[in-house]
């Protein structure tokens, strides 16, 4: 629960206020052992600018203590299709 609160605060107070941020989802596994967070950005450049500014965010060391696994994805398809 502490990790969810920390991530939620980070997203609400910082990440969601960045240029190009579109949306974010935070999921917790039913057993409480895993968290999945993903964010959508308008452009790759917006994400890169956020990532650079995030390096000096005061909450980053505490968040990194959870050993997050980060990946970038390219949208291939949306459902339902228009």
Tab-separated table of N, CA and C in Angstrom:
chain	number	residue	atom	x	y	z
A	1	UNK	N	0.818	-1.208	0.000
A	1	UNK	CA	0.000	0.000	0.000
A	1	UNK	C	0.854	1.262	0.000
A	2	UNK	N	1.992	1.232	0.672
A	2	UNK	CA	2.852	2.406	0.696
A	2	UNK	C	3.369	2.717	-0.704
A	3	UNK	N	3.752	1.679	-1.435
A	3	UNK	CA	4.240	1.895	-2.808
A	3	UNK	C	3.152	2.517	-3.667
A	4	UNK	N	1.929	2.023	-3.553
A	4	UNK	CA	0.820	2.583	-4.333
A	4	UNK	C	0.601	4.056	-3.994
A	5	UNK	N	0.670	4.377	-2.721
A	5	UNK	CA	0.489	5.767	-2.303
A	5	UNK	C	1.613	6.649	-2.846
A	6	UNK	N	2.842	6.169	-2.747
A	6	UNK	CA	3.985	6.949	-3.231
A	6	UNK	C	3.901	7.176	-4.738
A	7	UNK	N	3.612	6.113	-5.482
A	7	UNK	CA	3.500	6.232	-6.936
A	7	UNK	C	2.341	7.157	-7.296
A	8	UNK	N	1.214	6.975	-6.641
A	8	UNK	CA	0.044	7.815	-6.899
A	8	UNK	C	0.329	9.281	-6.647
A	9	UNK	N	1.024	9.584	-5.565
A	9	UNK	CA	1.373	10.974	-5.264
A	9	UNK	C	2.338	11.532	-6.308
A	10	UNK	N	3.312	10.726	-6.700
A	10	UNK	CA	4.293	11.145	-7.706
A	10	UNK	C	3.591	11.455	-9.031
A	11	UNK	N	2.689	10.575	-9.426
A	11	UNK	CA	1.962	10.781	-10.677
A	11	UNK	C	1.056	12.009	-10.581
A	12	UNK	N	0.306	12.107	-9.511
A	12	UNK	CA	-0.635	13.210	-9.364
A	12	UNK	C	0.021	14.563	-9.197
A	13	UNK	N	1.124	14.597	-8.454
A	13	UNK	CA	1.761	15.874	-8.132
A	13	UNK	C	2.817	16.309	-9.147
A	14	UNK	N	3.397	15.359	-9.894
A	14	UNK	CA	4.515	15.700	-10.767
A	14	UNK	C	4.313	15.223	-12.198
A	15	UNK	N	4.245	13.937	-12.394
A	15	UNK	CA	4.197	13.375	-13.743
A	15	UNK	C	3.022	13.920	-14.553
A	16	UNK	N	1.845	13.969	-13.959
A	16	UNK	CA	0.646	14.399	-14.697
A	16	UNK	C	0.664	15.877	-15.076
A	17	UNK	N	1.588	16.629	-14.502
A	17	UNK	CA	1.667	18.060	-14.786
A	17	UNK	C	2.686	18.367	-15.892
A	18	UNK	N	3.333	17.347	-16.433
A	18	UNK	CA	4.370	17.549	-17.435
A	18	UNK	C	3.762	17.767	-18.820
A	19	UNK	N	4.440	18.559	-19.626
A	19	UNK	CA	4.016	18.829	-20.995
A	19	UNK	C	3.921	17.520	-21.771
A	20	UNK	N	2.814	17.322	-22.453
A	20	UNK	CA	2.628	16.143	-23.289
A	20	UNK	C	2.039	14.946	-22.586
A	21	UNK	N	1.844	15.013	-21.271
A	21	UNK	CA	1.224	13.909	-20.536
A	21	UNK	C	-0.231	13.780	-20.963
A	22	UNK	N	-0.640	12.560	-21.311
A	22	UNK	CA	-2.024	12.319	-21.728
A	22	UNK	C	-2.839	11.621	-20.648
A	23	UNK	N	-2.338	10.503	-20.150
A	23	UNK	CA	-3.073	9.760	-19.135
A	23	UNK	C	-2.137	8.759	-18.466
A	24	UNK	N	-2.649	8.174	-17.392
A	24	UNK	CA	-1.852	7.227	-16.631
A	24	UNK	C	-2.782	6.223	-15.968
A	25	UNK	N	-2.306	5.020	-15.772
A	25	UNK	CA	-3.066	3.973	-15.080
A	25	UNK	C	-2.157	3.328	-14.041
A	26	UNK	N	-2.691	3.069	-12.877
A	26	UNK	CA	-1.953	2.410	-11.807
A	26	UNK	C	-2.764	1.202	-11.361
A	27	UNK	N	-2.177	0.029	-11.521
A	27	UNK	CA	-2.853	-1.224	-11.187
A	27	UNK	C	-2.107	-1.935	-10.062
A	28	UNK	N	-2.840	-2.586	-9.180
A	28	UNK	CA	-2.248	-3.420	-8.138
A	28	UNK	C	-2.775	-4.836	-8.316
A	29	UNK	N	-1.882	-5.815	-8.182
A	29	UNK	CA	-2.321	-7.207	-8.294
A	29	UNK	C	-3.241	-7.540	-7.121
A	30	UNK	N	-4.112	-8.489	-7.313
A	30	UNK	CA	-5.056	-8.875	-6.266
A	30	UNK	C	-4.359	-9.416	-5.034
A	31	UNK	N	-3.185	-10.046	-5.229
A	31	UNK	CA	-2.458	-10.581	-4.079
A	31	UNK	C	-1.597	-9.530	-3.384
A	32	UNK	N	-1.541	-8.319	-3.945
A	32	UNK	CA	-0.801	-7.231	-3.328
A	32	UNK	C	0.700	-7.273	-3.534
A	33	UNK	N	1.186	-8.168	-4.383
A	33	UNK	CA	2.623	-8.317	-4.572
A	33	UNK	C	3.191	-7.560	-5.768
A	34	UNK	N	2.344	-7.032	-6.628
A	34	UNK	CA	2.826	-6.385	-7.841
A	34	UNK	C	2.042	-5.117	-8.131
A	35	UNK	N	2.733	-4.201	-8.771
A	35	UNK	CA	2.134	-2.946	-9.210
A	35	UNK	C	2.511	-2.745	-10.666
A	36	UNK	N	1.554	-2.303	-11.460
A	36	UNK	CA	1.822	-1.931	-12.850
A	36	UNK	C	1.357	-0.494	-13.030
A	37	UNK	N	2.249	0.325	-13.525
A	37	UNK	CA	1.892	1.700	-13.836
A	37	UNK	C	2.310	1.977	-15.271
A	38	UNK	N	1.436	2.606	-16.010
A	38	UNK	CA	1.837	3.062	-17.335
A	38	UNK	C	1.240	4.427	-17.608
A	39	UNK	N	1.963	5.172	-18.393
A	39	UNK	CA	1.535	6.520	-18.757
A	39	UNK	C	1.589	6.653	-20.269
A	40	UNK	N	0.713	7.481	-20.784
A	40	UNK	CA	0.690	7.758	-22.219
A	40	UNK	C	1.090	9.212	-22.430
A	41	UNK	N	1.898	9.407	-23.470
A	41	UNK	CA	2.441	10.720	-23.780
A	41	UNK	C	2.076	11.119	-25.193
A	42	UNK	N	1.957	12.412	-25.407
A	42	UNK	CA	1.628	12.937	-26.719
A	42	UNK	C	2.737	12.624	-27.728
A	43	UNK	N	3.991	12.848	-27.315
A	43	UNK	CA	5.129	12.635	-28.216
A	43	UNK	C	6.283	12.004	-27.445
A	44	UNK	N	7.132	11.296	-28.130
A	44	UNK	CA	8.338	10.715	-27.533
A	44	UNK	C	9.196	11.807	-26.899
A	45	UNK	N	9.291	12.964	-27.549
A	45	UNK	CA	10.089	14.065	-27.033
A	45	UNK	C	9.558	14.573	-25.684
A	46	UNK	N	8.241	14.546	-25.508
A	46	UNK	CA	7.654	14.952	-24.234
A	46	UNK	C	8.074	13.983	-23.130
A	47	UNK	N	8.020	12.697	-23.433
A	47	UNK	CA	8.446	11.703	-22.454
A	47	UNK	C	9.923	11.886	-22.109
A	48	UNK	N	10.764	12.097	-23.114
A	48	UNK	CA	12.196	12.264	-22.864
A	48	UNK	C	12.464	13.494	-21.989
A	49	UNK	N	11.743	14.577	-22.222
A	49	UNK	CA	11.901	15.781	-21.398
A	49	UNK	C	11.475	15.503	-19.966
A	50	UNK	N	10.365	14.777	-19.798
A	50	UNK	CA	9.939	14.390	-18.451
A	50	UNK	C	11.006	13.540	-17.776
A	51	UNK	N	11.522	12.532	-18.486
A	51	UNK	CA	12.507	11.623	-17.904
A	51	UNK	C	13.744	12.382	-17.425
A	52	UNK	N	14.143	13.385	-18.177
A	52	UNK	CA	15.307	14.185	-17.789
A	52	UNK	C	15.011	14.969	-16.512
A	53	UNK	N	13.854	15.597	-16.450
A	53	UNK	CA	13.517	16.389	-15.260
A	53	UNK	C	13.259	15.497	-14.048
A	54	UNK	N	12.811	14.272	-14.269
A	54	UNK	CA	12.522	13.351	-13.160
A	54	UNK	C	13.786	12.923	-12.422
A	55	UNK	N	14.926	12.991	-13.078
A	55	UNK	CA	16.178	12.549	-12.458
A	55	UNK	C	16.514	13.324	-11.187
A	56	UNK	N	16.044	14.553	-11.083
A	56	UNK	CA	16.337	15.361	-9.900
A	56	UNK	C	15.141	15.477	-8.950
A	57	UNK	N	14.083	14.709	-9.200
A	57	UNK	CA	12.906	14.778	-8.332
A	57	UNK	C	13.237	14.184	-6.960
A	58	UNK	N	12.836	14.839	-5.867
A	58	UNK	CA	13.196	14.352	-4.535
A	58	UNK	C	12.615	12.983	-4.166
A	59	UNK	N	11.526	12.571	-4.796
A	59	UNK	CA	10.927	11.265	-4.485
A	59	UNK	C	11.583	10.112	-5.232
A	60	UNK	N	12.425	10.423	-6.206
A	60	UNK	CA	12.987	9.371	-7.054
A	60	UNK	C	13.757	8.302	-6.269
A	61	UNK	N	14.644	8.646	-5.335
A	61	UNK	CA	15.365	7.582	-4.617
A	61	UNK	C	14.439	6.595	-3.901
A	62	UNK	N	13.393	7.097	-3.273
A	62	UNK	CA	12.458	6.206	-2.573
A	62	UNK	C	11.699	5.323	-3.560
A	63	UNK	N	11.328	5.865	-4.704
A	63	UNK	CA	10.632	5.071	-5.720
A	63	UNK	C	11.555	4.010	-6.315
A	64	UNK	N	12.820	4.365	-6.528
A	64	UNK	CA	13.775	3.408	-7.099
A	64	UNK	C	14.099	2.270	-6.138
A	65	UNK	N	13.857	2.484	-4.852
A	65	UNK	CA	14.085	1.419	-3.867
A	65	UNK	C	13.191	0.207	-4.140
A	66	UNK	N	12.093	0.412	-4.851
A	66	UNK	CA	11.194	-0.698	-5.211
A	66	UNK	C	11.685	-1.464	-6.439
A	67	UNK	N	12.797	-1.041	-7.008
A	67	UNK	CA	13.416	-1.677	-8.168
A	67	UNK	C	12.442	-1.830	-9.344
A	68	UNK	N	11.897	-0.708	-9.810
A	68	UNK	CA	10.956	-0.780	-10.933
A	68	UNK	C	11.646	-1.239	-12.214
A	69	UNK	N	10.893	-1.920	-13.028
A	69	UNK	CA	11.366	-2.364	-14.343
A	69	UNK	C	10.677	-1.489	-15.384
A	70	UNK	N	11.419	-0.641	-16.041
A	70	UNK	CA	10.842	0.296	-17.004
A	70	UNK	C	11.014	-0.205	-18.433
A	71	UNK	N	10.001	0.005	-19.234
A	71	UNK	CA	10.037	-0.320	-20.658
A	71	UNK	C	9.270	0.753	-21.414
A	72	UNK	N	9.639	0.951	-22.655
A	72	UNK	CA	8.910	1.870	-23.522
A	72	UNK	C	8.218	1.041	-24.603
A	73	UNK	N	7.028	1.445	-24.959
A	73	UNK	CA	6.238	0.716	-25.937
A	73	UNK	C	5.738	1.657	-27.009
A	74	UNK	N	5.489	1.107	-28.184
A	74	UNK	CA	4.895	1.849	-29.284
A	74	UNK	C	3.484	1.304	-29.490
A	75	UNK	N	2.498	2.198	-29.529
A	75	UNK	CA	1.104	1.798	-29.723
A	75	UNK	C	0.927	1.191	-31.101
A	76	UNK	N	0.362	0.013	-31.144
A	76	UNK	CA	0.142	-0.684	-32.422
A	76	UNK	C	-1.325	-0.772	-32.799
A	77	UNK	N	-2.207	-0.822	-31.793
A	77	UNK	CA	-3.620	-0.999	-32.104
A	77	UNK	C	-4.465	-0.577	-30.913
A	78	UNK	N	-5.643	-0.033	-31.194
A	78	UNK	CA	-6.573	0.405	-30.160
A	78	UNK	C	-7.886	-0.343	-30.354
A	79	UNK	N	-8.493	-0.766	-29.247
A	79	UNK	CA	-9.795	-1.436	-29.284
A	79	UNK	C	-10.778	-0.664	-28.439
A	80	UNK	N	-12.028	-0.547	-28.799
A	80	UNK	CA	-12.540	-0.977	-30.103
A	80	UNK	C	-12.001	-0.098	-31.214
A	81	UNK	N	-11.898	-0.695	-32.362
A	81	UNK	CA	-11.366	0.027	-33.515
A	81	UNK	C	-12.402	1.026	-34.028
A	82	UNK	N	-11.924	2.157	-34.463
A	82	UNK	CA	-12.835	3.218	-34.957
A	82	UNK	C	-13.325	2.886	-36.355
